[in-house]
mmCIF file of C-alpha atoms in Angstrom:
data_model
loop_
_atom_site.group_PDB
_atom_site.id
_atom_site.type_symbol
_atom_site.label_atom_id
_atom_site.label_comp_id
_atom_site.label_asym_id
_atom_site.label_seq_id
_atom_site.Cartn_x
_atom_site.Cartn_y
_atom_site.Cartn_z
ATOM 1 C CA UNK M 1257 -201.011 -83.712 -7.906
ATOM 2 C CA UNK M 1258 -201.765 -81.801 -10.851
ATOM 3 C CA UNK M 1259 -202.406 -78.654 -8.966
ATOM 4 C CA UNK M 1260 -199.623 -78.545 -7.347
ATOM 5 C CA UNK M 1261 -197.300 -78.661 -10.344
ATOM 6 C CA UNK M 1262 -199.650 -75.940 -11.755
ATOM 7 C CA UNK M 1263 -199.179 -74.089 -8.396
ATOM 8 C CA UNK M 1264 -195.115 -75.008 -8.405
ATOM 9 C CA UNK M 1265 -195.176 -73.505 -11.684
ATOM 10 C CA UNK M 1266 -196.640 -70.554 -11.068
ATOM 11 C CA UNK M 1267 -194.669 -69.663 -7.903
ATOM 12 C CA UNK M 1268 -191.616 -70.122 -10.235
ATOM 13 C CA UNK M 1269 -192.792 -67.767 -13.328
ATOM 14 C CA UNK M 1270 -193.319 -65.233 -10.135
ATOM 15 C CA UNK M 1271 -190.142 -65.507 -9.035
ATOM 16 C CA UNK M 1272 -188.445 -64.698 -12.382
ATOM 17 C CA UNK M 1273 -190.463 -61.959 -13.722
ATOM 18 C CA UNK M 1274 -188.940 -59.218 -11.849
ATOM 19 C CA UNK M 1275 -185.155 -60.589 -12.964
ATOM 20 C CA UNK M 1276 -185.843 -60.716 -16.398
ATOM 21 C CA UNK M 1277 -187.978 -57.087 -16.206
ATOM 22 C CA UNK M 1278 -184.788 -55.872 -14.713
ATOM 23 C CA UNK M 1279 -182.643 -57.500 -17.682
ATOM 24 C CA UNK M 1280 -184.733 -56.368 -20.442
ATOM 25 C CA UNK M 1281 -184.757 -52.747 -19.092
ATOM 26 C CA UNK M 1282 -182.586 -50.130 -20.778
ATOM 27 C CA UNK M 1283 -180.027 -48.639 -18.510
ATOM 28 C CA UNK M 1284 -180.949 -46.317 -16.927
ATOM 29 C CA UNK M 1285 -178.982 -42.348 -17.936
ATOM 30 C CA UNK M 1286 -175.855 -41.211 -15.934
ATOM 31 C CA UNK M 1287 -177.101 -38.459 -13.725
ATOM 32 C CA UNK M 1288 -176.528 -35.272 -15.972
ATOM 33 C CA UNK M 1289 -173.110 -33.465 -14.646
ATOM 34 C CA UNK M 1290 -173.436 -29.377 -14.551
ATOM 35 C CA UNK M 1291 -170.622 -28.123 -17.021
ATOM 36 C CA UNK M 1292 -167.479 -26.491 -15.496
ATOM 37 C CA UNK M 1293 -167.481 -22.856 -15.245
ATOM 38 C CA UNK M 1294 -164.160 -21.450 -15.892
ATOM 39 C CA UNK M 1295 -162.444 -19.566 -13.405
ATOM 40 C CA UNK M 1296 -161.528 -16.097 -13.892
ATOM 41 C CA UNK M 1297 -158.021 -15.170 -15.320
ATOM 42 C CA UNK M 1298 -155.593 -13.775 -12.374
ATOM 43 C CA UNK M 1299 -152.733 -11.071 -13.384
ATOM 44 C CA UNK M 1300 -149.463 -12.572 -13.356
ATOM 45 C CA UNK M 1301 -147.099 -12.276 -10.563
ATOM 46 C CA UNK M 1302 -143.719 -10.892 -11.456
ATOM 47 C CA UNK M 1303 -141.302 -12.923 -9.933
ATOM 48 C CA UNK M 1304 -139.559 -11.246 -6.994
ATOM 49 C CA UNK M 1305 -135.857 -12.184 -5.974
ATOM 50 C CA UNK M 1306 -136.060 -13.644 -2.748
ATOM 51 C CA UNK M 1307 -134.175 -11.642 0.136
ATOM 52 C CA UNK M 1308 -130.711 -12.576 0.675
ATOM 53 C CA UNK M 1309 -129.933 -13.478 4.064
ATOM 54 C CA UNK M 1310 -127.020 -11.784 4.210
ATOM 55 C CA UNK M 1311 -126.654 -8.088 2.475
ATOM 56 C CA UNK M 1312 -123.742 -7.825 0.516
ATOM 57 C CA UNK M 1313 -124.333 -4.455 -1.326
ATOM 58 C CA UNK M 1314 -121.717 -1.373 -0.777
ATOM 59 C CA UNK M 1315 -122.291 2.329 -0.267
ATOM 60 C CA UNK M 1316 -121.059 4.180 -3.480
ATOM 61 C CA UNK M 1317 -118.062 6.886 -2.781
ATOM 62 C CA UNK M 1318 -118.192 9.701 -1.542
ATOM 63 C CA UNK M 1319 -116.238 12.607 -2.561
ATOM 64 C CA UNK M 1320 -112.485 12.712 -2.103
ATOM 65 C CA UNK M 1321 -111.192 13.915 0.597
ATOM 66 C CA UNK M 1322 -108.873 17.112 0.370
ATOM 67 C CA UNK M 1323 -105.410 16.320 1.899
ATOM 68 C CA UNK M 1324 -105.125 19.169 4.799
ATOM 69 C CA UNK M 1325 -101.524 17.234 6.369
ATOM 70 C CA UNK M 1326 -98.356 18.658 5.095
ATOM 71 C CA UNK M 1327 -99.610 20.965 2.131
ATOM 72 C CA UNK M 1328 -98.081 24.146 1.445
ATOM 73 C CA UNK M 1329 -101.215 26.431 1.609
ATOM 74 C CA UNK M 1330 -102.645 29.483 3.903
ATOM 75 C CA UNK M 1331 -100.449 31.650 5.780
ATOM 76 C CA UNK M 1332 -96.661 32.024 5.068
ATOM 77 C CA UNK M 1333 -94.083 32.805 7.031
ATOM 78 C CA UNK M 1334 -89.964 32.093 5.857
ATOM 79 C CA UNK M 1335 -86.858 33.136 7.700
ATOM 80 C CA UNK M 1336 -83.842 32.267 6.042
ATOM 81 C CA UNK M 1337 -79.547 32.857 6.849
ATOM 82 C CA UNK M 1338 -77.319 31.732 4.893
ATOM 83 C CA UNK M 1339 -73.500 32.618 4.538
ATOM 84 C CA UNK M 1340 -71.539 33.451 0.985
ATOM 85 C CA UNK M 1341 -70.040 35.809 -0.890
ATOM 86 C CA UNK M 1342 -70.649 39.544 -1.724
ATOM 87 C CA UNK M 1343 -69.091 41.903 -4.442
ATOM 88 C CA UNK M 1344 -69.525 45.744 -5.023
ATOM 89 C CA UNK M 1345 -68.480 48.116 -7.018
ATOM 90 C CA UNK M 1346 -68.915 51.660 -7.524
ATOM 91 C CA UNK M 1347 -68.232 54.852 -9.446
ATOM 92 C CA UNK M 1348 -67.646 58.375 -8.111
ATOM 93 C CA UNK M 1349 -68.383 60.444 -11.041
ATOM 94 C CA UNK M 1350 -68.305 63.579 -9.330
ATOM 95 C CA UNK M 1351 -64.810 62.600 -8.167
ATOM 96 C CA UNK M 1352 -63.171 61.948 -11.690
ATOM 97 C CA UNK M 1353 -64.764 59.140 -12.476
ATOM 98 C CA UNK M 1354 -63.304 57.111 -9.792
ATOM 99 C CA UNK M 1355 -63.971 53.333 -9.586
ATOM 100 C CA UNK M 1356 -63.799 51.016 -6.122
ATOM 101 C CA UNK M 1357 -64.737 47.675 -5.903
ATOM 102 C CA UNK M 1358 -64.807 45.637 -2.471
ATOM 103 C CA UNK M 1359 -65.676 42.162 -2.067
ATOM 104 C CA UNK M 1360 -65.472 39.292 0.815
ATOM 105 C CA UNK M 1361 -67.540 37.433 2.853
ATOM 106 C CA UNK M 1362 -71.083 38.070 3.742
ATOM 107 C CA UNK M 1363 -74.282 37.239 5.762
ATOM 108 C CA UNK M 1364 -78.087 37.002 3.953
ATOM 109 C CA UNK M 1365 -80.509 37.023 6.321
ATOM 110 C CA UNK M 1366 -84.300 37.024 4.616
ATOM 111 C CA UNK M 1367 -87.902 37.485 6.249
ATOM 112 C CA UNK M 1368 -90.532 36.894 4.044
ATOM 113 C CA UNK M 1369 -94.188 37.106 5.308
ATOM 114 C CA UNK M 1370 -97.631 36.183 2.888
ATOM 115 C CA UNK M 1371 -99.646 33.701 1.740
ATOM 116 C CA UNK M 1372 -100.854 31.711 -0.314
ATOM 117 C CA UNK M 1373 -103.835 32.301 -2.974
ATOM 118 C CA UNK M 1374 -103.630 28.691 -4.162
ATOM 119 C CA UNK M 1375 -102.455 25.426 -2.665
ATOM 120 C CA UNK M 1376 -98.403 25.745 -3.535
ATOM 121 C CA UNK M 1377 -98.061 29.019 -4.705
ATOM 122 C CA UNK M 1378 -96.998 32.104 -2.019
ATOM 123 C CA UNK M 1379 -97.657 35.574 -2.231
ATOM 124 C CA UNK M 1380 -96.313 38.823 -0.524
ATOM 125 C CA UNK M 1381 -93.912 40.810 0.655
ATOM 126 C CA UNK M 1382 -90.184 40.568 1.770
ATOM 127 C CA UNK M 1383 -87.168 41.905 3.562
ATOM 128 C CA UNK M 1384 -83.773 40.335 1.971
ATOM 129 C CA UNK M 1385 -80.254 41.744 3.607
ATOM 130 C CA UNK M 1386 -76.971 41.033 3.165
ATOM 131 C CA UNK M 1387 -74.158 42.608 5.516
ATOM 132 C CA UNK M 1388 -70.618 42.378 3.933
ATOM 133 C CA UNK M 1389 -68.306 40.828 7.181
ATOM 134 C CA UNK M 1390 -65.773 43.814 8.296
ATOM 135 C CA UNK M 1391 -65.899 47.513 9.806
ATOM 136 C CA UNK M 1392 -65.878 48.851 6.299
ATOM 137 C CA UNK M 1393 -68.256 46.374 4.823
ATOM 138 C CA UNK M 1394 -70.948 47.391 2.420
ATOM 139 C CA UNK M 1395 -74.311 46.373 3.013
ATOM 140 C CA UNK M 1396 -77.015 45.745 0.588
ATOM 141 C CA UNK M 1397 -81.105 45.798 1.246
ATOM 142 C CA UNK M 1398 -83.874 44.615 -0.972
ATOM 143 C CA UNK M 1399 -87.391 45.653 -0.264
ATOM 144 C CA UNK M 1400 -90.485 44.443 -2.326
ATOM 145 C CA UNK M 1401 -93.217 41.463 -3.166
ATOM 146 C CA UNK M 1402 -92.042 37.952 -4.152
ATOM 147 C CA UNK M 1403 -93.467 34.796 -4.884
ATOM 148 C CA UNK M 1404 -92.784 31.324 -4.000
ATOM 149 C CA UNK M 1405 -93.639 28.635 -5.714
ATOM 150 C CA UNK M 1406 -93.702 24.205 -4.847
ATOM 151 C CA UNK M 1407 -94.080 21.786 -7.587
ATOM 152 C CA UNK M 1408 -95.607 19.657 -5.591
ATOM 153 C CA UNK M 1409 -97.827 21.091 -3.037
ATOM 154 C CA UNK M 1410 -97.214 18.168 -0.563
ATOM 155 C CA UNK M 1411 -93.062 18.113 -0.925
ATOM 156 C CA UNK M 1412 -90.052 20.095 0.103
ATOM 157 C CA UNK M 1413 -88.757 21.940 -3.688
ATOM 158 C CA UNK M 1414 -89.550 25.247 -3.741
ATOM 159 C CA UNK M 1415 -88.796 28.080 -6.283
ATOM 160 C CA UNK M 1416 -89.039 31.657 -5.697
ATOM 161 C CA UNK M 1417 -88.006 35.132 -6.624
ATOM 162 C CA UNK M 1418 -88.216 39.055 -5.210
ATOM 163 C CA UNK M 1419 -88.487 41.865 -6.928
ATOM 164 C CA UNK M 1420 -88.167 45.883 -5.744
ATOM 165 C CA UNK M 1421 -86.329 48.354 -4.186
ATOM 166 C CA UNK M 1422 -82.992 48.105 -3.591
ATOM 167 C CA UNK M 1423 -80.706 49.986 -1.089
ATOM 168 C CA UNK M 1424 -76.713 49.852 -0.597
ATOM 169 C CA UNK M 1425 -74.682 51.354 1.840
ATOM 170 C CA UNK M 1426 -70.938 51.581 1.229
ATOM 171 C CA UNK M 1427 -67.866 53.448 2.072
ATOM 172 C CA UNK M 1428 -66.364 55.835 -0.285
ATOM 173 C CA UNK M 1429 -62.511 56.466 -0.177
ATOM 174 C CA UNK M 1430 -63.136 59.445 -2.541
ATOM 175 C CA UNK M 1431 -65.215 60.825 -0.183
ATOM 176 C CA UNK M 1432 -63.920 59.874 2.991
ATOM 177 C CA UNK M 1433 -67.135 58.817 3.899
ATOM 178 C CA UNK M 1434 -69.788 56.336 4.233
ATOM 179 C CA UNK M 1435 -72.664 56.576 1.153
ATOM 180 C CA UNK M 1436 -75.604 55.306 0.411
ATOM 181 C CA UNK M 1437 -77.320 54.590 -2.863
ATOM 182 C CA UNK M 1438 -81.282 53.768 -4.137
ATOM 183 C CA UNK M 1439 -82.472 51.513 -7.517
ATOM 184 C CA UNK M 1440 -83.984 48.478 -8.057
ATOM 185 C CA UNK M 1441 -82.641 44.912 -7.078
ATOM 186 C CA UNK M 1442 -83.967 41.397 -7.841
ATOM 187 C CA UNK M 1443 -83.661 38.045 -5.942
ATOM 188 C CA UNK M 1444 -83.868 34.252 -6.709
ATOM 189 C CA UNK M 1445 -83.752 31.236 -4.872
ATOM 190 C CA UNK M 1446 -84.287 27.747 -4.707
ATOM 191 C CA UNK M 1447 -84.333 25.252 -1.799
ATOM 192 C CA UNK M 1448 -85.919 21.917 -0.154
ATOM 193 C CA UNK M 1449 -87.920 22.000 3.134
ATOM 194 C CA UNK M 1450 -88.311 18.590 4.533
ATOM 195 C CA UNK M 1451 -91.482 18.600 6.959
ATOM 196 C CA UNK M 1452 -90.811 18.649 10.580
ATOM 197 C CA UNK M 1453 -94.663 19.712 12.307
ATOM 198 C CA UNK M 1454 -97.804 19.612 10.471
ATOM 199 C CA UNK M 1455 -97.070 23.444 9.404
ATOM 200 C CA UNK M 1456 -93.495 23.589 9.858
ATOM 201 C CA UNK M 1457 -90.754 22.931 7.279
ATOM 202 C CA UNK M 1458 -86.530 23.001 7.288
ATOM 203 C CA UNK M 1459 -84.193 22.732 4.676
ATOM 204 C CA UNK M 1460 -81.167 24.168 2.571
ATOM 205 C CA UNK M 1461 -81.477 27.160 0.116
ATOM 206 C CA UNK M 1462 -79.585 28.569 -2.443
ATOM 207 C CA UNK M 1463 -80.156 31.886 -2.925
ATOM 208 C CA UNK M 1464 -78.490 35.285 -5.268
ATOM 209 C CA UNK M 1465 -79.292 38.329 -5.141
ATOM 210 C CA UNK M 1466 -78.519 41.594 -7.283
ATOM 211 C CA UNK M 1467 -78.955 45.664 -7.583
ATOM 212 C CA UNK M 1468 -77.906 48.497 -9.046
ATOM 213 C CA UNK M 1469 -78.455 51.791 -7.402
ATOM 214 C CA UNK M 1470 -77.455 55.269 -7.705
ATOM 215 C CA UNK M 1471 -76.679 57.691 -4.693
ATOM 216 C CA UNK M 1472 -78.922 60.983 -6.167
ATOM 217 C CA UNK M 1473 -78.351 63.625 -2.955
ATOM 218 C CA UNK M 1474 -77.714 66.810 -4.069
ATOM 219 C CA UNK M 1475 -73.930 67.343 -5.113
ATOM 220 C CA UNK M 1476 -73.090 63.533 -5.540
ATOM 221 C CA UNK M 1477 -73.373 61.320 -8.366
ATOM 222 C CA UNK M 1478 -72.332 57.877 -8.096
ATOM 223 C CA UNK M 1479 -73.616 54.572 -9.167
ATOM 224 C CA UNK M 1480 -73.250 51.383 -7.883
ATOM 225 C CA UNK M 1481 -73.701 47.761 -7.899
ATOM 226 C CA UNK M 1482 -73.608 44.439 -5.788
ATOM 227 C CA UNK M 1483 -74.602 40.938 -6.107
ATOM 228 C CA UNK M 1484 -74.226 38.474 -3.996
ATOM 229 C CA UNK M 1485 -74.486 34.269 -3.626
ATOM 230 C CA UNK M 1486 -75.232 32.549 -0.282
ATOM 231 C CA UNK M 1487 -75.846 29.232 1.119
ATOM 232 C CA UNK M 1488 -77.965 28.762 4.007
ATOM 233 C CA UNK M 1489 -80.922 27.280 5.935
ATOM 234 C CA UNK M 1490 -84.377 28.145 5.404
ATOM 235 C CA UNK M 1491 -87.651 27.496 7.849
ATOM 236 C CA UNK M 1492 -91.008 27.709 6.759
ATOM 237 C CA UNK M 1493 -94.192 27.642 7.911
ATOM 238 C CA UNK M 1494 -97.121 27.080 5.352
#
């Protein structure tokens, strides 16, 4: 009996030695952990606009675009006729100083051919006549270069003047017999062309007109003047 206590006993003190080694033992050390290595610093990425999905950006201008539709530039080309009145006078100095003067109705017809240097300015030369109406009639010629001029390159006004030689024919009672006399003459005029073709332009005109010549064939001396004021219609290409 008593050895199996002893034997009880010792199975028991067996038993428990390996808990109690295990309770009295220190804890055992975390595994050691490796120490982060930091990673290497990356550049920055600007930050980029995503693309629109629908582009709403415009082309910038382009240069402007020169009219070329109804502007007075280039060639030029003007007939005119108008109807008014005409006065001349006259003196026969070899005859006594003898004086006429005639007057009445007259014709103008004008041709004027050039062009023009700048956009609404006209250049060039010109044939300007006016025929007094009747048998007897005197007639009066100016020959020379004008100039024509529009405000506004893309309307109708229009300014102009001629400037050269001027020729009259006219009858001399003195003489019995028609005459004709050389000097210098002028013109002016103003009108409006309204646009009828791209080129092409028709409207009224005012226009006067002026000389004073003297007749200088051997033997005669006489001097004369006309002037003149019609109204009329004027075409125009330019």
């Amino acid at each position: 009996m008593k050895s199996a206590l002893l034997l009880l006993t010792s199975l028991c003190l067996a038993a428990l030695s390996p808990a109690a080694f295990a309770q009295d033992a220190p804890p055992e050390a975390p595994p050691a952990i490796a120490p982060a290595t930091a990673a290497p610093a990356q550049p920055a990425t600007p930050y980029t606009e995503p693309a629109p999905k629908m582009d709403l950006s415009t082309a910038a201008n382009g240069p402007a675009v020169p009219r070329t539709y109804h502007v007075h530039e280039g060639f030029y080309l003007r007939t005119s006729v108008g109807f008014g009145f005409y006065k001349s006078s006259f003196t026969d100095n070899k005859r006594g100083d003898l004086e006429y003067s005639d007057d009445g109705g007259s014709l103008s017809l004008d041709l004027l051919i050039g062009g023009s240097p700048a956009p609404g300015v006209a250049l060039g030369g010109g044939l300007l006549l006016d025929p007094q109406f009747g048998k007897e009639g005197g007639v009066s010629a100016l020959i020379g270069p004008f100039i024509d001029g529009f405000p506004d390159v893309n309307k109708g006004w229009h300014l102009g003047g001629a400037i050269g030689l001027g020729v009259q024919s006219f009858q001399n009672p003195g003489a019995n017999e028609r005459q004709r006399a050389n000097g210098i003459g002028g013109a002016l005029w103003v009108g409006y062309d309204f646009w009828v073709a791209g080129e092409w332009a028709i409207g009224p005109q005012v226009r006067v007109l002026g000389m004073r010549t003297n007749d200088g064939k051997s033997g005669e001396h006489v001097s004369a003047f006309a002037r003149s004021m019609t109204f009329g219609i004027s075409s125009v290409f330019n």
